[in-house]
mmCIF file of C-alpha atoms and ligand atoms in Angstrom:
data_model
loop_
_atom_site.group_PDB
_atom_site.id
_atom_site.type_symbol
_atom_site.label_atom_id
_atom_site.label_comp_id
_atom_site.label_asym_id
_atom_site.label_seq_id
_atom_site.Cartn_x
_atom_site.Cartn_y
_atom_site.Cartn_z
ATOM 1 C CA MET A 1 -86.613 87.199 16.548
ATOM 2 C CA PRO A 2 -85.655 84.331 14.006
ATOM 3 C CA THR A 3 -87.512 81.662 13.019
ATOM 4 C CA PRO A 4 -86.079 78.331 15.789
ATOM 5 C CA ILE A 5 -84.019 75.833 14.180
ATOM 6 C CA ILE A 6 -83.593 72.358 15.452
ATOM 7 C CA ALA A 7 -81.172 70.644 13.591
ATOM 8 C CA GLY A 8 -80.519 66.653 14.740
ATOM 9 C CA ASN A 9 -76.852 65.928 13.774
ATOM 10 C CA TRP A 10 -76.432 62.076 12.969
ATOM 11 C CA LYS A 11 -73.421 61.945 12.910
ATOM 12 C CA MET A 12 -71.534 58.775 11.630
ATOM 13 C CA ASN A 13 -74.707 56.678 12.344
ATOM 14 C CA THR A 14 -77.870 54.772 10.971
ATOM 15 C CA THR A 15 -77.018 52.878 7.214
ATOM 16 C CA VAL A 16 -78.681 54.194 4.507
ATOM 17 C CA ARG A 17 -81.811 52.201 5.133
ATOM 18 C CA GLU A 18 -81.449 53.209 8.954
ATOM 19 C CA ALA A 19 -82.070 56.425 7.368
ATOM 20 C CA ALA A 20 -84.762 55.995 5.256
ATOM 21 C CA LEU A 21 -86.194 54.816 7.757
ATOM 22 C CA LEU A 22 -85.899 57.505 10.905
ATOM 23 C CA ALA A 23 -86.878 60.093 8.124
ATOM 24 C CA SER A 24 -90.164 58.012 6.967
ATOM 25 C CA HIS A 25 -91.035 57.929 11.109
ATOM 26 C CA LEU A 26 -89.140 62.102 11.348
ATOM 27 C CA ARG A 27 -91.601 62.942 9.013
ATOM 28 C CA GLY A 28 -95.012 61.280 10.773
ATOM 29 C CA SER A 29 -94.487 63.121 13.245
ATOM 30 C CA LEU A 30 -92.822 66.134 12.753
ATOM 31 C CA GLY A 31 -94.620 66.652 8.568
ATOM 32 C CA GLY A 32 -97.334 68.482 9.981
ATOM 33 C CA VAL A 33 -95.289 70.698 13.506
ATOM 34 C CA SER A 34 -94.637 74.902 12.758
ATOM 35 C CA GLY A 35 -92.949 76.978 13.901
ATOM 36 C CA VAL A 36 -89.635 75.240 14.474
ATOM 37 C CA GLU A 37 -87.619 74.182 11.323
ATOM 38 C CA VAL A 38 -86.637 71.014 11.192
ATOM 39 C CA VAL A 39 -83.248 70.261 9.723
ATOM 40 C CA LEU A 40 -82.077 65.938 9.214
ATOM 41 C CA CYS A 41 -78.528 66.587 8.664
ATOM 42 C CA PRO A 42 -77.730 62.774 7.563
ATOM 43 C CA PRO A 43 -73.862 60.898 6.508
ATOM 44 C CA PHE A 44 -72.776 62.094 3.238
ATOM 45 C CA VAL A 45 -73.737 58.255 1.500
ATOM 46 C CA SER A 46 -77.669 58.741 2.570
ATOM 47 C CA LEU A 47 -78.214 62.283 1.611
ATOM 48 C CA ALA A 48 -80.223 61.135 -1.362
ATOM 49 C CA GLU A 49 -82.883 59.002 0.503
ATOM 50 C CA VAL A 50 -83.918 60.922 3.169
ATOM 51 C CA ALA A 51 -83.912 64.025 0.625
ATOM 52 C CA ARG A 52 -86.392 61.368 -1.101
ATOM 53 C CA THR A 53 -87.971 60.393 1.494
ATOM 54 C CA LEU A 54 -88.877 63.955 2.885
ATOM 55 C CA GLU A 55 -89.894 65.392 -0.660
ATOM 56 C CA GLY A 56 -93.034 67.317 -0.420
ATOM 57 C CA SER A 57 -92.319 67.664 3.663
ATOM 58 C CA PRO A 58 -91.524 71.055 5.909
ATOM 59 C CA LEU A 59 -88.266 68.938 7.016
ATOM 60 C CA LYS A 60 -84.744 69.918 5.563
ATOM 61 C CA VAL A 61 -82.153 68.324 4.266
ATOM 62 C CA GLY A 62 -78.430 69.011 6.067
ATOM 63 C CA SER A 63 -75.036 67.567 5.332
ATOM 64 C CA GLN A 64 -72.628 67.308 8.185
ATOM 65 C CA LYS A 65 -69.608 69.305 6.316
ATOM 66 C CA MET A 66 -68.228 69.881 3.079
ATOM 67 C CA HIS A 67 -65.432 70.918 0.660
ATOM 68 C CA TYR A 68 -64.660 74.902 -0.922
ATOM 69 C CA ASP A 69 -63.649 74.320 -4.087
ATOM 70 C CA ASP A 70 -66.156 74.011 -6.166
ATOM 71 C CA LYS A 71 -64.306 70.480 -8.230
ATOM 72 C CA GLY A 72 -61.300 68.618 -8.486
ATOM 73 C CA ALA A 73 -58.578 66.260 -6.690
ATOM 74 C CA PHE A 74 -59.859 65.697 -3.325
ATOM 75 C CA THR A 75 -60.770 62.035 -3.365
ATOM 76 C CA GLY A 76 -63.405 62.136 -1.540
ATOM 77 C CA GLU A 77 -64.624 64.544 -0.705
ATOM 78 C CA VAL A 78 -67.703 66.415 -1.602
ATOM 79 C CA SER A 79 -68.756 69.651 -3.162
ATOM 80 C CA PRO A 80 -71.448 72.431 -2.043
ATOM 81 C CA HIS A 81 -72.297 71.969 -6.001
ATOM 82 C CA MET A 82 -72.840 67.979 -5.265
ATOM 83 C CA LEU A 83 -74.666 69.182 -3.001
ATOM 84 C CA LEU A 84 -77.813 71.862 -3.705
ATOM 85 C CA GLY A 85 -80.728 70.054 -5.009
ATOM 86 C CA LEU A 86 -80.112 67.597 -1.825
ATOM 87 C CA CYS A 87 -79.509 69.122 0.518
ATOM 88 C CA GLN A 88 -79.898 73.286 2.372
ATOM 89 C CA TYR A 89 -78.005 73.540 5.540
ATOM 90 C CA VAL A 90 -74.153 72.145 6.154
ATOM 91 C CA ILE A 91 -72.977 72.517 9.378
ATOM 92 C CA LEU A 92 -69.848 73.788 9.040
ATOM 93 C CA GLY A 93 -67.050 74.174 11.633
ATOM 94 C CA HIS A 94 -68.131 71.286 14.571
ATOM 95 C CA SER A 95 -66.153 70.287 16.916
ATOM 96 C CA GLU A 96 -65.307 67.133 16.106
ATOM 97 C CA ARG A 97 -64.230 68.276 12.021
ATOM 98 C CA ARG A 98 -61.737 70.560 14.121
ATOM 99 C CA ARG A 99 -60.119 67.965 16.640
ATOM 100 C CA ASP A 100 -59.527 65.073 14.527
ATOM 101 C CA PHE A 101 -59.598 66.574 10.822
ATOM 102 C CA ALA A 102 -57.583 69.228 11.299
ATOM 103 C CA GLU A 103 -59.978 71.796 10.499
ATOM 104 C CA THR A 104 -58.587 75.163 11.035
ATOM 105 C CA ASP A 105 -60.593 78.968 11.679
ATOM 106 C CA ALA A 106 -59.133 79.702 8.745
ATOM 107 C CA ILE A 107 -61.214 76.455 6.446
ATOM 108 C CA VAL A 108 -64.054 76.666 7.901
ATOM 109 C CA ASN A 109 -63.759 81.227 6.880
ATOM 110 C CA ARG A 110 -63.632 79.605 2.790
ATOM 111 C CA LYS A 111 -65.859 76.641 3.306
ATOM 112 C CA VAL A 112 -68.427 80.122 5.064
ATOM 113 C CA ARG A 113 -67.986 81.899 2.740
ATOM 114 C CA LYS A 114 -68.424 79.508 -0.517
ATOM 115 C CA ALA A 115 -72.255 77.788 1.041
ATOM 116 C CA MET A 116 -73.096 80.967 1.489
ATOM 117 C CA GLN A 117 -72.252 81.724 -2.679
ATOM 118 C CA VAL A 118 -73.293 78.755 -3.678
ATOM 119 C CA GLY A 119 -76.190 79.692 -1.495
ATOM 120 C CA LEU A 120 -76.316 76.716 0.907
ATOM 121 C CA ARG A 121 -76.964 77.848 5.049
ATOM 122 C CA PRO A 122 -74.458 77.366 6.858
ATOM 123 C CA ILE A 123 -74.963 76.722 10.797
ATOM 124 C CA LEU A 124 -71.401 76.553 11.870
ATOM 125 C CA CYS A 125 -70.324 75.474 15.111
ATOM 126 C CA VAL A 126 -68.317 77.739 17.540
ATOM 127 C CA GLY A 127 -67.299 76.665 21.218
ATOM 128 C CA GLU A 128 -65.025 75.956 24.136
ATOM 129 C CA LEU A 129 -63.160 72.810 25.583
ATOM 130 C CA LEU A 130 -62.718 72.446 28.415
ATOM 131 C CA ALA A 131 -59.187 74.189 29.821
ATOM 132 C CA ASP A 132 -61.011 77.480 28.800
ATOM 133 C CA ARG A 133 -63.641 77.915 30.819
ATOM 134 C CA GLN A 134 -62.392 76.407 33.732
ATOM 135 C CA ALA A 135 -59.069 78.694 32.931
ATOM 136 C CA ASP A 136 -62.542 81.901 32.753
ATOM 137 C CA ARG A 137 -61.674 81.854 28.919
ATOM 138 C CA GLU A 138 -64.400 80.594 27.657
ATOM 139 C CA GLU A 139 -65.506 83.855 26.287
ATOM 140 C CA ALA A 140 -61.673 85.226 24.890
ATOM 141 C CA VAL A 141 -61.733 81.929 22.428
ATOM 142 C CA VAL A 142 -65.647 81.512 20.413
ATOM 143 C CA SER A 143 -64.808 85.341 20.249
ATOM 144 C CA ALA A 144 -61.526 84.829 18.262
ATOM 145 C CA SER A 145 -62.757 81.563 16.845
ATOM 146 C CA LEU A 146 -66.846 82.552 15.544
ATOM 147 C CA ARG A 147 -64.555 86.015 14.357
ATOM 148 C CA ALA A 148 -61.873 84.542 12.407
ATOM 149 C CA SER A 149 -64.504 82.242 11.219
ATOM 150 C CA LEU A 150 -66.501 84.690 8.948
ATOM 151 C CA GLU A 151 -64.281 87.163 8.224
ATOM 152 C CA GLY A 152 -64.485 88.702 4.236
ATOM 153 C CA VAL A 153 -68.477 87.407 5.296
ATOM 154 C CA THR A 154 -71.239 90.281 4.886
ATOM 155 C CA ALA A 155 -74.188 89.000 4.011
ATOM 156 C CA SER A 156 -75.732 87.562 7.182
ATOM 157 C CA GLU A 157 -79.054 86.667 5.442
ATOM 158 C CA SER A 158 -79.314 82.722 5.424
ATOM 159 C CA LEU A 159 -75.650 82.856 7.984
ATOM 160 C CA VAL A 160 -77.186 79.943 10.609
ATOM 161 C CA VAL A 161 -74.487 80.464 14.789
ATOM 162 C CA ALA A 162 -74.753 76.596 16.930
ATOM 163 C CA TYR A 163 -73.025 77.720 19.916
ATOM 164 C CA GLU A 164 -71.538 74.102 20.846
ATOM 165 C CA PRO A 165 -69.620 74.082 24.695
ATOM 166 C CA VAL A 166 -66.730 71.225 23.500
ATOM 167 C CA TRP A 167 -67.397 69.969 27.140
ATOM 168 C CA ALA A 168 -71.104 69.683 26.719
ATOM 169 C CA ILE A 169 -70.929 67.783 23.773
ATOM 170 C CA GLY A 170 -71.540 63.345 23.975
ATOM 171 C CA THR A 171 -71.718 63.044 27.524
ATOM 172 C CA GLY A 172 -74.912 64.466 28.907
ATOM 173 C CA LEU A 173 -73.227 67.195 30.971
ATOM 174 C CA ALA A 174 -75.482 69.547 28.656
ATOM 175 C CA ALA A 175 -74.385 74.004 29.587
ATOM 176 C CA THR A 176 -76.791 74.734 32.214
ATOM 177 C CA SER A 177 -79.329 77.085 30.327
ATOM 178 C CA GLN A 178 -78.117 80.581 31.641
ATOM 179 C CA GLN A 179 -74.277 79.378 30.539
ATOM 180 C CA ALA A 180 -75.887 78.497 27.001
ATOM 181 C CA GLN A 181 -77.585 82.010 27.490
ATOM 182 C CA VAL A 182 -74.529 83.741 28.123
ATOM 183 C CA MET A 183 -72.559 82.611 25.539
ATOM 184 C CA CYS A 184 -75.117 82.494 22.679
ATOM 185 C CA ALA A 185 -75.561 86.514 24.082
ATOM 186 C CA LEU A 186 -72.679 86.897 23.292
ATOM 187 C CA ILE A 187 -72.812 85.393 19.883
ATOM 188 C CA ARG A 188 -75.110 88.135 19.237
ATOM 189 C CA ARG A 189 -73.484 91.420 20.002
ATOM 190 C CA LEU A 190 -70.449 89.614 17.716
ATOM 191 C CA LEU A 191 -72.323 89.451 15.353
ATOM 192 C CA SER A 192 -74.288 92.997 16.043
ATOM 193 C CA GLU A 193 -70.688 94.352 14.918
ATOM 194 C CA GLN A 194 -69.937 93.285 12.144
ATOM 195 C CA PHE A 195 -73.866 93.030 11.027
ATOM 196 C CA GLY A 196 -76.034 95.286 12.797
ATOM 197 C CA LYS A 197 -77.549 95.344 15.137
ATOM 198 C CA GLU A 198 -80.839 94.197 13.269
ATOM 199 C CA LYS A 199 -79.427 91.461 11.586
ATOM 200 C CA ALA A 200 -78.191 91.128 14.308
ATOM 201 C CA THR A 201 -81.657 90.164 15.377
ATOM 202 C CA ALA A 202 -82.256 88.055 12.659
ATOM 203 C CA ILE A 203 -79.636 85.256 12.679
ATOM 204 C CA PRO A 204 -81.092 81.730 14.329
ATOM 205 C CA ILE A 205 -78.200 81.289 17.875
ATOM 206 C CA LEU A 206 -78.907 77.525 18.285
ATOM 207 C CA TYR A 207 -77.410 76.224 21.358
ATOM 208 C CA GLY A 208 -75.733 72.252 21.146
ATOM 209 C CA GLY A 209 -74.796 69.576 24.161
ATOM 210 C CA SER A 210 -75.921 66.711 25.096
ATOM 211 C CA VAL A 211 -80.254 68.574 24.593
ATOM 212 C CA THR A 212 -82.880 66.711 25.555
ATOM 213 C CA PRO A 213 -86.633 66.824 26.014
ATOM 214 C CA ALA A 214 -85.780 67.303 29.495
ATOM 215 C CA ASN A 215 -83.830 70.888 29.172
ATOM 216 C CA ILE A 216 -85.200 72.177 26.143
ATOM 217 C CA GLN A 217 -87.211 74.498 27.160
ATOM 218 C CA GLU A 218 -85.003 76.237 29.734
ATOM 219 C CA LEU A 219 -82.779 76.441 26.365
ATOM 220 C CA ALA A 220 -85.031 77.490 23.802
ATOM 221 C CA SER A 221 -87.350 79.847 25.939
ATOM 222 C CA GLN A 222 -83.368 82.401 26.869
ATOM 223 C CA PRO A 223 -83.469 85.326 24.608
ATOM 224 C CA ASP A 224 -80.507 84.831 22.370
ATOM 225 C CA ILE A 225 -81.312 81.587 22.833
ATOM 226 C CA ASP A 226 -83.663 80.508 18.418
ATOM 227 C CA GLY A 227 -83.477 76.493 18.915
ATOM 228 C CA GLY A 228 -80.804 72.866 18.984
ATOM 229 C CA LEU A 229 -78.589 71.520 17.500
ATOM 230 C CA VAL A 230 -78.751 68.223 18.702
ATOM 231 C CA GLY A 231 -76.716 65.251 18.805
ATOM 232 C CA GLY A 232 -77.187 61.444 20.099
ATOM 233 C CA ALA A 233 -81.060 62.161 20.666
ATOM 234 C CA SER A 234 -81.862 62.886 17.250
ATOM 235 C CA LEU A 235 -81.346 59.741 16.515
ATOM 236 C CA ASN A 236 -84.762 58.080 18.786
ATOM 237 C CA ALA A 237 -87.075 59.161 17.249
ATOM 238 C CA ALA A 238 -90.236 60.038 19.791
ATOM 239 C CA GLN A 239 -86.427 61.748 21.637
ATOM 240 C CA PHE A 240 -86.722 63.670 18.731
ATOM 241 C CA THR A 241 -90.036 64.585 18.582
ATOM 242 C CA GLN A 242 -90.663 66.441 22.119
ATOM 243 C CA ILE A 243 -87.976 67.917 21.416
ATOM 244 C CA VAL A 244 -89.746 69.638 17.873
ATOM 245 C CA VAL A 245 -92.828 70.096 19.579
ATOM 246 C CA THR A 246 -91.157 71.329 23.056
ATOM 247 C CA THR A 247 -89.331 74.697 21.194
ATOM 248 C CA ALA A 248 -92.403 74.841 19.033
ATOM 249 C CA SER A 249 -94.574 75.602 21.911
ATOM 250 C CA VAL A 250 -91.518 77.583 24.286
ATOM 251 C CA ARG A 251 -91.340 79.767 21.429
ATOM 252 C CA SER A 252 -95.880 80.110 19.909
HETATM 253 P P1 LIG B 301 -74.826 65.231 21.287
HETATM 254 O O1 LIG B 301 -76.325 66.378 21.566
HETATM 255 O O2 LIG B 301 -74.552 63.894 21.459
HETATM 256 O O3 LIG B 301 -74.158 65.906 23.185
HETATM 257 O O4 LIG B 301 -73.648 66.303 20.028
HETATM 258 C C1 LIG B 301 -73.984 67.325 20.063
HETATM 259 C C2 LIG B 301 -73.434 67.686 18.493
HETATM 260 O O5 LIG B 301 -72.173 68.419 18.476
HETATM 261 C C3 LIG B 301 -74.450 67.873 17.919
HETATM 262 O O6 LIG B 301 -74.176 68.996 17.087
#
């Protein structure tokens, strides 16, 4: 079983000052927690400050996105090399980027391969829309997206996958632990096909979508759920701490 991961996706929230304050609180409350890898993903402009705040602690830093090229005329973008040294993880293919910034599976695939090549750990997000679930095609949609996003990827050691059903994000309507387990087990099967069973067993698969201190225990108890990608609740130090502590106790 992989070490569970709880990652906080702060999205477009917090000023640099607020980000440093939140990171400092979490360093205080989570610096001593073992058995769970904690990753904070602040906005770009706060990456350096948050990295400084967490220096010497076990807490890790992640970016919320990344360009796939090394450098060049891409106004407003940030390259993988710029992220190295600031963070260890990068969230790729989040549904908000797919929906609002036209990130396709093909683009996500280039980013995943690039992140791995430079030594960043990708947290690859996949998930179905409400309409997909209502039409009973969630498994087909997630399978196709995962396969396309991982095309040509041969090494799995640094990979993290997050199952985030779009209908559960920011709605307060989390998937049931059973729904989440079914989809994470499907993802594990697909990863086995690509990388072999042993390697697939070692890849952390996270659930994301309205994770709270109230539902994390049941979610993290599922055999194929190795932690969470947390949005709203990650902005609240007490709630995020509770989510991490509960995960640690479930998985210890
Ligand atoms: P919420 O936890 O706010 O639903 O967001 C989930 C998410 O999108 C994490 O990446």
